[in-house]
Every structure is written in structure tokens, then in C-alpha cells.
XYZ file of C-alpha atoms in Angstrom:
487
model
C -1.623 204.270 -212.242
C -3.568 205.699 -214.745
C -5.645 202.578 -216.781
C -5.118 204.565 -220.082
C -1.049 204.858 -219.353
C -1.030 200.933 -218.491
C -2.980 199.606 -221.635
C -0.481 201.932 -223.946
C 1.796 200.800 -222.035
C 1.186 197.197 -222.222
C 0.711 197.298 -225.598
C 3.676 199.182 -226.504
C 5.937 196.569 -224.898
C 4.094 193.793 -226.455
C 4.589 195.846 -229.878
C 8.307 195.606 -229.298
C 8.724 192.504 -227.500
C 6.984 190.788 -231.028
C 8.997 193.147 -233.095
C 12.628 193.148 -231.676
C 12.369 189.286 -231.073
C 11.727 189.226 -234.821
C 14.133 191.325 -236.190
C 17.102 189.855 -234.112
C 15.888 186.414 -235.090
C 15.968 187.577 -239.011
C 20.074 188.364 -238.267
C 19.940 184.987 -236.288
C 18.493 182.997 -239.155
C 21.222 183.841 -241.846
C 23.343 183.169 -239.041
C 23.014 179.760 -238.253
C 22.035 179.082 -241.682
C 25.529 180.000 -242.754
C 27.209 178.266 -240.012
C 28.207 181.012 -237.857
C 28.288 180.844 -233.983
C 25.628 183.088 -232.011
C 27.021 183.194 -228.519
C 24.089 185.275 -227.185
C 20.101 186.229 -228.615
C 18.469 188.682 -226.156
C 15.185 190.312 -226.251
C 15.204 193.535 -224.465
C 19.161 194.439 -222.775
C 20.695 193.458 -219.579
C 23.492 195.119 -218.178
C 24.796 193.707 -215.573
C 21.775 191.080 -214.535
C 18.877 189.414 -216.786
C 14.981 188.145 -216.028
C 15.858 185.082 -217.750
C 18.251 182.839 -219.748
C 18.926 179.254 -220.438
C 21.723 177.795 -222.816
C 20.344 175.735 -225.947
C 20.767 172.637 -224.825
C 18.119 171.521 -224.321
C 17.071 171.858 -228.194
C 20.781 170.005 -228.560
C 19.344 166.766 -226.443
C 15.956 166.588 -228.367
C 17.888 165.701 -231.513
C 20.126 164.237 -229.903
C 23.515 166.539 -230.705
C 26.308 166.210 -228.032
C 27.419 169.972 -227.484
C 30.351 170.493 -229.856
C 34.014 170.812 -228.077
C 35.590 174.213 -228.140
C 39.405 174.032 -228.910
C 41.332 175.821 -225.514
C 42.600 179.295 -226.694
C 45.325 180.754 -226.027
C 44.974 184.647 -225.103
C 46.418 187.355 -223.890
C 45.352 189.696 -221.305
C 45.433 193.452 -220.641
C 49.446 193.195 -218.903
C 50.316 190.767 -221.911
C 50.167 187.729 -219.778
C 48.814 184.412 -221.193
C 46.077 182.232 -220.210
C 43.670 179.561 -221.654
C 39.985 180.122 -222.072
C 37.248 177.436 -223.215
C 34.333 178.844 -224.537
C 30.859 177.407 -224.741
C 29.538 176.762 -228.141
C 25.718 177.149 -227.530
C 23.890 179.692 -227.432
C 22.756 181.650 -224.638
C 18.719 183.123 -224.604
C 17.800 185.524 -222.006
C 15.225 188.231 -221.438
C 16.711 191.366 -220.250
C 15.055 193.747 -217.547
C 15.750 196.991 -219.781
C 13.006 197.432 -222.603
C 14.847 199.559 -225.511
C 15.768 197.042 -227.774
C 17.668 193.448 -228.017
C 20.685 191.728 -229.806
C 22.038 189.301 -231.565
C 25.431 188.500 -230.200
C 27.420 187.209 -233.656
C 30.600 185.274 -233.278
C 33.452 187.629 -234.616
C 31.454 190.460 -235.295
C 32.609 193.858 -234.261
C 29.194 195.540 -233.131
C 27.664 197.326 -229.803
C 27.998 193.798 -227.677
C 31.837 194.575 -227.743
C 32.548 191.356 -227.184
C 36.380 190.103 -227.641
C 37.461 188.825 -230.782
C 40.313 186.052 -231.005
C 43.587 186.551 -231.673
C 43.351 184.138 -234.500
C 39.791 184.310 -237.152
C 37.882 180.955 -236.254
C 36.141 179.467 -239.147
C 32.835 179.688 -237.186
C 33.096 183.482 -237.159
C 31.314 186.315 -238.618
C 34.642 187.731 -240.567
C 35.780 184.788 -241.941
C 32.622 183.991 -243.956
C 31.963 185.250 -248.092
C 31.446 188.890 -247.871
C 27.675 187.886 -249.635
C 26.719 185.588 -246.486
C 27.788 188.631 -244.205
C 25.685 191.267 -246.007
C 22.599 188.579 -245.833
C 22.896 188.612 -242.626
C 23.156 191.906 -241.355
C 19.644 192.630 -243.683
C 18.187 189.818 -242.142
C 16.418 191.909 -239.291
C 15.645 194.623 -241.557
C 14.127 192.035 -244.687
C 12.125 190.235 -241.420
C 10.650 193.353 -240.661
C 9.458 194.723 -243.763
C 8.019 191.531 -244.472
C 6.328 191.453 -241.290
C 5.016 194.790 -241.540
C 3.175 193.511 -245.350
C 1.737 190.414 -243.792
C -0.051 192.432 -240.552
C -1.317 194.911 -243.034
C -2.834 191.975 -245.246
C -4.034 190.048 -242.555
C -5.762 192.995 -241.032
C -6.934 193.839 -244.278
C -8.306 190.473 -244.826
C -10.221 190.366 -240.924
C -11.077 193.662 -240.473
C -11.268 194.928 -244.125
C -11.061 198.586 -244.621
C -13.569 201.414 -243.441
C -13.512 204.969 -244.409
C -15.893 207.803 -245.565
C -14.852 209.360 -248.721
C -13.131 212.961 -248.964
C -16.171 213.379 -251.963
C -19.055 212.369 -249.549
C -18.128 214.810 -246.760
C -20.783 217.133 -247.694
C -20.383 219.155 -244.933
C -16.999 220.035 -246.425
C -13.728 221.221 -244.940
C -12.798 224.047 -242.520
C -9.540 225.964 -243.344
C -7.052 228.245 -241.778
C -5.738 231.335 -243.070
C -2.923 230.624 -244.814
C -5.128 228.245 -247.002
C -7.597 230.846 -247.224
C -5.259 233.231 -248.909
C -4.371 230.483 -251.428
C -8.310 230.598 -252.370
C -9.773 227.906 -250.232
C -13.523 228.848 -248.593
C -15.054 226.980 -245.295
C -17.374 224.759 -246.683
C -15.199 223.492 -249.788
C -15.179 219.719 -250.296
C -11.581 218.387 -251.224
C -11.593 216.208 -254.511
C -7.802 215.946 -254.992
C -5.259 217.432 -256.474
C -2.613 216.757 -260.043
C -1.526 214.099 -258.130
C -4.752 212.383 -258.220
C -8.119 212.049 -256.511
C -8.406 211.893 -252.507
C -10.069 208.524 -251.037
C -10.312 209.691 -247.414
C -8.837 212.670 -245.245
C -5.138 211.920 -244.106
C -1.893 212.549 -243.842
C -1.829 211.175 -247.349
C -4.186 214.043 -248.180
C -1.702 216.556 -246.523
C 1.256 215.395 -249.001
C -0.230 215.811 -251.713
C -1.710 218.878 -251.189
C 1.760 219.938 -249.984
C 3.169 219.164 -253.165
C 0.689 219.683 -255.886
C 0.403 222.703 -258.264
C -3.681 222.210 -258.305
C -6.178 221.479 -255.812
C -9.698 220.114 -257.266
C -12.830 221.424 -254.856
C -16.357 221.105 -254.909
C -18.098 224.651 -254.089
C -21.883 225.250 -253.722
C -22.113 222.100 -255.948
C -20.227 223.053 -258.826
C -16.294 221.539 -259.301
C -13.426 223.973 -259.552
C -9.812 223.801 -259.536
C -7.399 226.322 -256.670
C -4.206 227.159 -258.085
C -1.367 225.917 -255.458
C 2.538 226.754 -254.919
C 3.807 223.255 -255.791
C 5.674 223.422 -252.577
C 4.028 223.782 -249.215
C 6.143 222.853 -245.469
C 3.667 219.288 -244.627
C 4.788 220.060 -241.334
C 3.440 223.917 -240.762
C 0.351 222.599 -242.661
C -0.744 219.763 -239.590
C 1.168 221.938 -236.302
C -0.125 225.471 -237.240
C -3.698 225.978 -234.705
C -5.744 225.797 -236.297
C -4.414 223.295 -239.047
C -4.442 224.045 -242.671
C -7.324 221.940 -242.967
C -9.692 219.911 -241.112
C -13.136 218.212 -241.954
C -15.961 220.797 -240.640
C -17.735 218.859 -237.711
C -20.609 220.545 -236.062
C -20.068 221.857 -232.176
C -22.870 219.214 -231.909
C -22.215 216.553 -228.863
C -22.734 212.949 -228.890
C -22.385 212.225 -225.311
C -21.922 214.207 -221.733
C -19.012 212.757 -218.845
C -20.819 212.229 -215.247
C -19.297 214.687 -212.799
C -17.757 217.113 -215.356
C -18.600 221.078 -216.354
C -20.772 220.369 -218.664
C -23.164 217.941 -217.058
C -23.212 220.724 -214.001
C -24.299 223.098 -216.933
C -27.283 220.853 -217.889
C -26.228 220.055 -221.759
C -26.989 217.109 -222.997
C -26.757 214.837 -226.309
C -27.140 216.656 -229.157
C -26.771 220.008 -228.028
C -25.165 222.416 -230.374
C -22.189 225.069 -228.380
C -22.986 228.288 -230.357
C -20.412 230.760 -228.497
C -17.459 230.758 -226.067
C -16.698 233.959 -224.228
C -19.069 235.658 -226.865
C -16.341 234.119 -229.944
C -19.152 232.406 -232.567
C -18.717 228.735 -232.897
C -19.443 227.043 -235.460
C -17.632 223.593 -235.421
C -15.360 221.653 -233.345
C -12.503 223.374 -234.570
C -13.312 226.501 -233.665
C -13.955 225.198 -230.163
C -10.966 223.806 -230.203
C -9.112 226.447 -231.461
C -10.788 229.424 -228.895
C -10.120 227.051 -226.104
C -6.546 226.380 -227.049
C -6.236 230.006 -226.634
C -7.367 230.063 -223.108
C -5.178 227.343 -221.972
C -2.023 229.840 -223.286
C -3.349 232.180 -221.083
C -3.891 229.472 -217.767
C 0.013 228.291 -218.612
C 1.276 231.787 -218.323
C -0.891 232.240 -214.885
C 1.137 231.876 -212.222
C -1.276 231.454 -209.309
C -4.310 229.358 -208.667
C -6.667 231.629 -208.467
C -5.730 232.964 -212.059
C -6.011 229.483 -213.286
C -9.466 229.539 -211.642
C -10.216 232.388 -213.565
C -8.792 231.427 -216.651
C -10.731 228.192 -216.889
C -13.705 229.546 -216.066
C -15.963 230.529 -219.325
C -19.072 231.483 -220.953
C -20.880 229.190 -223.379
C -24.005 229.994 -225.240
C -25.280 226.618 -226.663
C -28.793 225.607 -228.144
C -30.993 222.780 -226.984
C -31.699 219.245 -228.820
C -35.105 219.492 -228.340
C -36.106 222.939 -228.191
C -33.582 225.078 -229.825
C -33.380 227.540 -227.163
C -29.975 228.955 -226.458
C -28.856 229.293 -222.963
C -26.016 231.174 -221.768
C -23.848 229.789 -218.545
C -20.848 230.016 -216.565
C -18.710 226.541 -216.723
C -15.249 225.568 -215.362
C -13.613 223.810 -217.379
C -11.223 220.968 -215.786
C -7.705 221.254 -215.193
C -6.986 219.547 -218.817
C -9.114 222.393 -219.991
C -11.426 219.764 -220.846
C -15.434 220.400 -220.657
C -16.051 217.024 -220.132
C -18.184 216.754 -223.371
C -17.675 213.533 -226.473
C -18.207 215.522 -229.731
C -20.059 213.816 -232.659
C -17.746 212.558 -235.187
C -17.227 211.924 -238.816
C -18.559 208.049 -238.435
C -21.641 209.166 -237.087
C -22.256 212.038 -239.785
C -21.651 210.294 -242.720
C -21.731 206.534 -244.009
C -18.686 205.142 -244.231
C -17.463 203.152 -246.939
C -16.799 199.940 -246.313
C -14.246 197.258 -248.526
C -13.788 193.250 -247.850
C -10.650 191.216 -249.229
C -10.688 187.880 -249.803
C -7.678 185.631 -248.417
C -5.409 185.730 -252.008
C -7.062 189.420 -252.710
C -5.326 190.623 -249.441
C -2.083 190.277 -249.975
C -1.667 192.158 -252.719
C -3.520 195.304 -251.243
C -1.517 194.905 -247.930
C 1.837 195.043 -250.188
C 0.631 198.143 -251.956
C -0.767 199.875 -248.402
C 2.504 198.966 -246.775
C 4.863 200.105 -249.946
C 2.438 203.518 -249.605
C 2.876 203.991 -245.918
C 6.975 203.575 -246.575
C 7.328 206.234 -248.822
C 5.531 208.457 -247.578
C 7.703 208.088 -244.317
C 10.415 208.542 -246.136
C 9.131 211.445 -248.232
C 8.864 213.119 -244.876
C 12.237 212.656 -243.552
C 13.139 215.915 -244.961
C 11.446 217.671 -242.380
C 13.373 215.795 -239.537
C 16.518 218.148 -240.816
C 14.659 221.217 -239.674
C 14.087 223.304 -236.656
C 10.572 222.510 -236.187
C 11.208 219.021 -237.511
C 13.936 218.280 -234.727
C 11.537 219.530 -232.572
C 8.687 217.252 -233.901
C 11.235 213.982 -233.041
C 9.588 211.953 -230.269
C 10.751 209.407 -227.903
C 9.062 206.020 -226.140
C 6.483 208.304 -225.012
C 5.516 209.526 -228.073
C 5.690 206.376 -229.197
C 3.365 204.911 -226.985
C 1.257 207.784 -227.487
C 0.132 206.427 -230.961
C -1.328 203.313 -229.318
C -5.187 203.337 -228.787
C -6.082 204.497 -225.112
C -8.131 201.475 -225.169
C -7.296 197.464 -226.000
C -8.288 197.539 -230.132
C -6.637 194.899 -231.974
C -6.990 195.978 -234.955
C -5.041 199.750 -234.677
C -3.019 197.412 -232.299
C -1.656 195.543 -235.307
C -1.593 198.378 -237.640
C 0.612 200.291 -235.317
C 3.446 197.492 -234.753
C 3.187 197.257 -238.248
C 3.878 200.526 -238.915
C 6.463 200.449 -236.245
C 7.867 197.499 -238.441
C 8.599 199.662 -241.044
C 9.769 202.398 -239.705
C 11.929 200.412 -237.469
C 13.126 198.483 -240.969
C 13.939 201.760 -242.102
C 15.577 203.492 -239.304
C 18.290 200.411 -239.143
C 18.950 200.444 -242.915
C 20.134 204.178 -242.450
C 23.781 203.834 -243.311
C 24.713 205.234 -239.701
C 27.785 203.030 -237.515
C 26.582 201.208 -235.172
C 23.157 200.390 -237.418
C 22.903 197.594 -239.849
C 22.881 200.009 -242.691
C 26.223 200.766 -241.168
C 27.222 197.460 -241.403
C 25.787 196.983 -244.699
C 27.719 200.494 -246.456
C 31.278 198.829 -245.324
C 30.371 195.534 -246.641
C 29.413 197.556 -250.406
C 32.861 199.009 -249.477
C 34.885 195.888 -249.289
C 32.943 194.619 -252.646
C 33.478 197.098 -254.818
C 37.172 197.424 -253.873
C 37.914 194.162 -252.616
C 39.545 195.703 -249.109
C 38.170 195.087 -245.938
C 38.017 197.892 -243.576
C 40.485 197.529 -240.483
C 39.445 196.267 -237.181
C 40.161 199.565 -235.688
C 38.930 201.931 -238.107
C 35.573 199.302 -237.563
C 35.896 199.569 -233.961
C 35.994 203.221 -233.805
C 33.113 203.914 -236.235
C 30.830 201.692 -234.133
C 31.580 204.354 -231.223
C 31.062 207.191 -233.147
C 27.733 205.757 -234.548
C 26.398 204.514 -230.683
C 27.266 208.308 -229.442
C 25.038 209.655 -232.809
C 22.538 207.334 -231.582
C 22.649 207.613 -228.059
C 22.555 211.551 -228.904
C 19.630 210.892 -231.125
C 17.383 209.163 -228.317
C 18.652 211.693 -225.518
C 16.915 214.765 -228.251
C 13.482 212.753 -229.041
C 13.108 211.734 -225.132
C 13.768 215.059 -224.121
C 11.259 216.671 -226.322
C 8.784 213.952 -224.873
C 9.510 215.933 -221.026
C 9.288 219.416 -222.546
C 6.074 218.538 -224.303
C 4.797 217.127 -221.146
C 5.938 219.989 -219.027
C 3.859 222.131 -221.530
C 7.398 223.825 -222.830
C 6.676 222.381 -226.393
């Protein structure tokens, strides 16, 4: 197995191990602390068999409770016939072998456990509690995990502080595509910000705004000027176009040179400067990129070997560290259409600026970054209602994509935090089956003092677990195409 697909891996079901135990245990809080029963709290799902569970009590003799008696009930089977059950009253903890979520199993709850209510509403039971206690805790898991996602961003804040080079001190400037040239924008042009305000470092930040603003505030050959903008720009065409609307203008310089790989056979070396490909100028990274992005829509279409041979197989002209002599040689690239070469980045190009919070100064700039990073995610929900946006939806391996191909703590916790908010988000969508769900019929039966039927209830938790289920079957497929090269 691949060590870069195990340590995403790993961390991705670490991510949401921490963040699905969490949010279940926010609904399991308001639970207990409103004296309702919780007949089963599962991380991860188990149909049909579980890794582990044990019954609670053992947390029952440390404080010495005897287990409470369960009444025998009377119900009635599928033919009509009678019979007497005796339920447990504790509640059951397991592990489940299936890694796509968990649940909170809520005494007389109607929900995606589908577990069978009594005849008769037990006073232990979800639907016989104040229609306030219910709605506190079906936001339970959604409150945990916004919190959570404030307090990682803090604390990360406070350990790591923050590092970042300036939009203003990238003196190199910015590269463009064409659509941004015919708006007025020139290679070279340093990006001060827009109406909206001034840019602190290049992001997806700095791709909304732009996006939406009406003027765009450059430095040109030293002197400040203003670009007059649309007001309304598709975000989403602006980062998937090749080349993107805009990208910081990095040298074809490289830092470093892989053992075994096309370029080392070449005989470049660190700080060598790639001048031409296939006799196309280069003149940063992104052009690189770009021409070779080309070529590898040329291999995919190839339908033998040989052609892919052929098709990796290129000229590049590129000048020497030391001398500045340009040679000109064949080189294959790999079957990733990889050269095999570490380009020189932003970090080593320009000094970064660096900020420190104190314990009690964190928290307030971890609320603000984590309030930021919300509505901006929700700012760009729009564009899941599209074409290219449905396209753009991505499943676990997506996902797991965003994690760092090597063990970082730091983007480790920044991630699940971000994965904390969306996944706070997500569940307060007022879809069946979600807590939002849950929460929209609950505002229904306060404002008009009528609780929905079980059956109408019943039914709507279907229809929302087949929207779902629908949902994860489009975003996991798109994950295959795109790694079938379809997408």
C-alpha cells in the first residue's frame, strides 16, 4: 500500500473517529441531562456485527447505582399476537466495523436507527419531553461541533501561530489567464485588494472577493492603480479553468531533483531554471504546468503504449545554476507525467510573515478565523446547485485528499476543524433524516402547537435517507470518474 494513501488514510479516520464521537456525544449530553433513555451510542455503524460493545454498567457499579427495573411491556407483533418484552435500561457502547458515521440511539425518537417505539409514550422517551428539551437536543451535535471547530482553530493559533507572506510583498507579482487579462489584468501585477478590502495573503478568500467586487486595487511597475471588475464573477470557473484566473508567478526555478527520475537522467540540478518545453517559452511554474497539462490530454486520448511513450517523451531547454548555459534534451516524463523535479516555492522566495497569540489573545482570533471560514463555505454553496458545481461534489476520497501526504499536526487539526464545521453545517440543513430536519418540525410544532404525526415523521425520514444516500452515491462517484481520468 502506498505510505502516502495510509497516512491520509489514518488520519482521515482519526479526523472522524474524534469528530463523530463528539457530535453524537453533544445529542447524548442533552440527553441524559434531560432524563431521556439512550439505548445505544455508536461510533462508526454496524450492521449486522460490531468491533466492540459493552453495556454501562460498569459506570452504574462505580457509583454504586443498581440498574433500574424496566416495567414488562405488553406488545404486539406483526400477525397481531401479544407477547411481553423487558428491555434493558443501560446503555449499550460499541464501535462499529463500517467508518461513515455513528449514532445516537434516543429512546422514542423516530430517526434512521428505526428502532420500535411503544405502544404507549414512556416518560423516559424522546416524545414525551417539552418540545424546548427536544430541540436542545437534536442541536447538541451540531452546537458541539462548531464549538469544537473554534477551540482547534485557537489552540492552533495559540501553538503554531500564524505564517503567511503578504499578497503586497509578492514582488514578483501574479500570473493571469485570459479571461482576467481581458478584464485589464497584466503578468506581473501585484494584487492589493479589492472594495471589499485589502488582501492579507493569496487564497480562496482572495478568489471571493475578487469574484464579487466591482474594483480590483494592483500595483504595476511600482505605481498603484485600480481594474474595473463585473461585480459578479463564477468563483468556481475562476480556480478550475487551466490555467486559473490567477496564480502567484513562481519562477520555473527548482529547489530539489528525485533520485531515479527524468530529470536527474537529464543532469539538472538545484537551481536550474526550465526555459522551454517542446520549443513553448516558459517562464514560471504555471506555464509548465499548464504546457504539460496539455500533453497529458493528448497521452489520455492515446490508446496504445507506444503513443503514450511518445507522448511523454519531451524537449526541455533549461539554463544552468552555475553557468547559465542552456541545454536542450530529450526527457520522459513518468507515467504521472511527472519530471521528477520539487519546484521552489513561495516560502523560499519571500519572507513570510509571521504572528504569535497569547493564551486569552487566541481565542478571540480563532472565533473570528472560524466565523470567516463558515461563511465563506456557505457563500459558496451556490455553486453546489450547478452543473460544474455538482460535478465539483466529492466523496471520502476527496475528503481524504485534503489531508497532508505527510503526518503534520498542525494542517492535521486545521482540517478536522474545518471538517467540524462543515460537518456542523451540513446536519443543520433542514433535510429529513438530518438534525436540521429534526429541528424544522420541532419550529413546526412551536409555532402552531401541533405535532407532526408519527407517520407523516416516519415517512419523511425515508425520503430524507434516500436524498442522502443519493447525495453520497453522486460525490463518491465523481471521486471514481476523477480517478479514472473521466473528470
Amino acid at each position: 500500500m502506498d505510505n502516502v494513501f495510509l497516512i491520509r488514510l489514518v488520519q482521515f479516520i482519526l479526523s472522524i473517529s474524534l469528530l463523530v464521537l463528539l457530535h453524537e456525544g453533544g445529542h447524548f449530553f442533552f440527553a441524559k441531562l434531560f432524563g431521556v433513555r439512550v439505548n445505544r451510542f455508536y461510533v462508526f455503524f454496524n450492521p449486522k456485527f460490531h468491533l466492540f460493545s459493552t453495556y454501562d454498567t460498569w459506570f452504574r457499579r462505580l457509583f454504586k447505582k443498581n440498574p433500574v427495573e424496566v416495567p414488562v411491556i405488553t406488545k404486539k407483533d406483526k400477525d397481531g399476537k401479544e407477547y411481553k418484552k423487558k428491555e434493558y435500561v443501560g446503555t449499550e457502547y460499541g464501535i462499529g466495523w463500517l467508518p461513515l458515521g455513528g449514532y445516537c440511539e434516543i429512546s422514542g425518537m423516530i430517526d434512521e436507527t428505526n428502532q420500535e417505539l411503544s405502544e404507549e409514550p414512556q416518560p423516559y422517551e424522546f416524545r414525551t419531553k417539552p418540545t424546548w428539551q427536544r430541540l436542545l437536543i437534536m442541536i447538541g451535535g451540531v452546537l458541539v461541533n462548531f464549538l469544537l471547530a473554534l477551540f482547534i482553530y485557537s489552540m492552533v493559533l495559540y501553538y503554531w501561530g500564524e505564517s503567511y507572506i503578504q499578497t503586497k510583498d509578492m514582488t514578483m507579482g501574479m500570473q493571469f489567464n485570459a479571461d482576467a487579462k481581458r478584464l485589464g489584468f497584466q503578468d506581473g501585477d501585484i494584487l492589493l485588494g479589492t472594495d471589499k478590502g485589502a488582501f492579507t495573503y493569496f487564497g480562496t478568500d482572495l478568489y471571493r472577493d475578487l469574484s464579487k467586487a466591482q474594483r480590483a486595487d494592483i500595483k504595476r511597475g511600482g505605481k498603484e492603480m485600480s481594474i474595473t471588475l463585473p461585480g459578479e464573477i463564477n468563483m468556481l470557473d475562476m480556480i478550475k479553468k487551466q490555467p486559473p484566473f490567477v496564480t502567484p508567478l513562481i519562477p520555473a526555478v527548482v529547489d530539489s531533483v528525485l533520485p531515479g527520475t527524468g530529470a536527474e537522467k537529464a543532469g539538472m540540478g538545484k537551481g536550474d531554471k526550465i526555459v522551454a518545453l517542446n520549443n513553448t517559452p516558459i517562464n514560471s511554474w504555471g506555464t509548465f504546468t499548464l504546457e504539460v497539462s496539455k500533453l497529458n490530454d493528448v497521452v489520455t486520448a492515446r490508446a496504445t503504449h507506444n503513443d503514450s511513450i511518445k507522448g511523454r517523451t519531451i524537449n526541455l531547454a533549461f539554463a544552468h545554476a552555475a553557468t547559465g548555459d542552456i541545454d536542450t534534451v530529450t526527457v520522459m516524463l513518468d507515467e504521472e507525467m511527472k519530471l521528477g523535479v520539487i519546484q521552489k516555492s513561495l516560502y523560499s522566495m519571500y519572507e513570510p510573515t509571521k504572528v504569535e497569540y497569547g493564551f486569552f489573545e487566541s481565542f478571540p482570533a480563532g472565533i473570528r478565523y472560524g466565523i470567516d471560514v463558515l461563511r465563506g463555505y456557505v457563500d459558496d454553496m451556490k455553486y453546489v446547485f450547478t452543473a460544474d458545481g455538482a460535478k465539483s461534489l466529492g466523496g471520502f476520497g476527496a475528503i481524504g485528499s485534503l489531508f497532508p501526504p505527510v503526518w503534520d499536526w498542525m494542517m492535521f487539526w486545521r482540517m478536522t476543524a474545518f471538517l467540524s464545521i462543515i460537518l456542523a453545517f451540513m446536519n443543520i440543513l433542514p433535510i429529513p433524516a438530518l438534525d436540521g430536519g429534526h429541528v424544522l418540525f420541532l419550529l413546526y410544532e412551536m409555532i402552531t402547537g401541533r405535532k407532526p404525526s408519527e407517520r407523516f415523521l416516519v415517512i419523511a425520514e425515508y425520503i430524507g435517507i434516500g436524498i442522502l444516500l443519493l447525495l453520497m452515491i453522486v460525490a463518491n462517484l465523481n471521486d471514481i470518474l476523477r480517478w479514472l481520468g473521466y473528470m
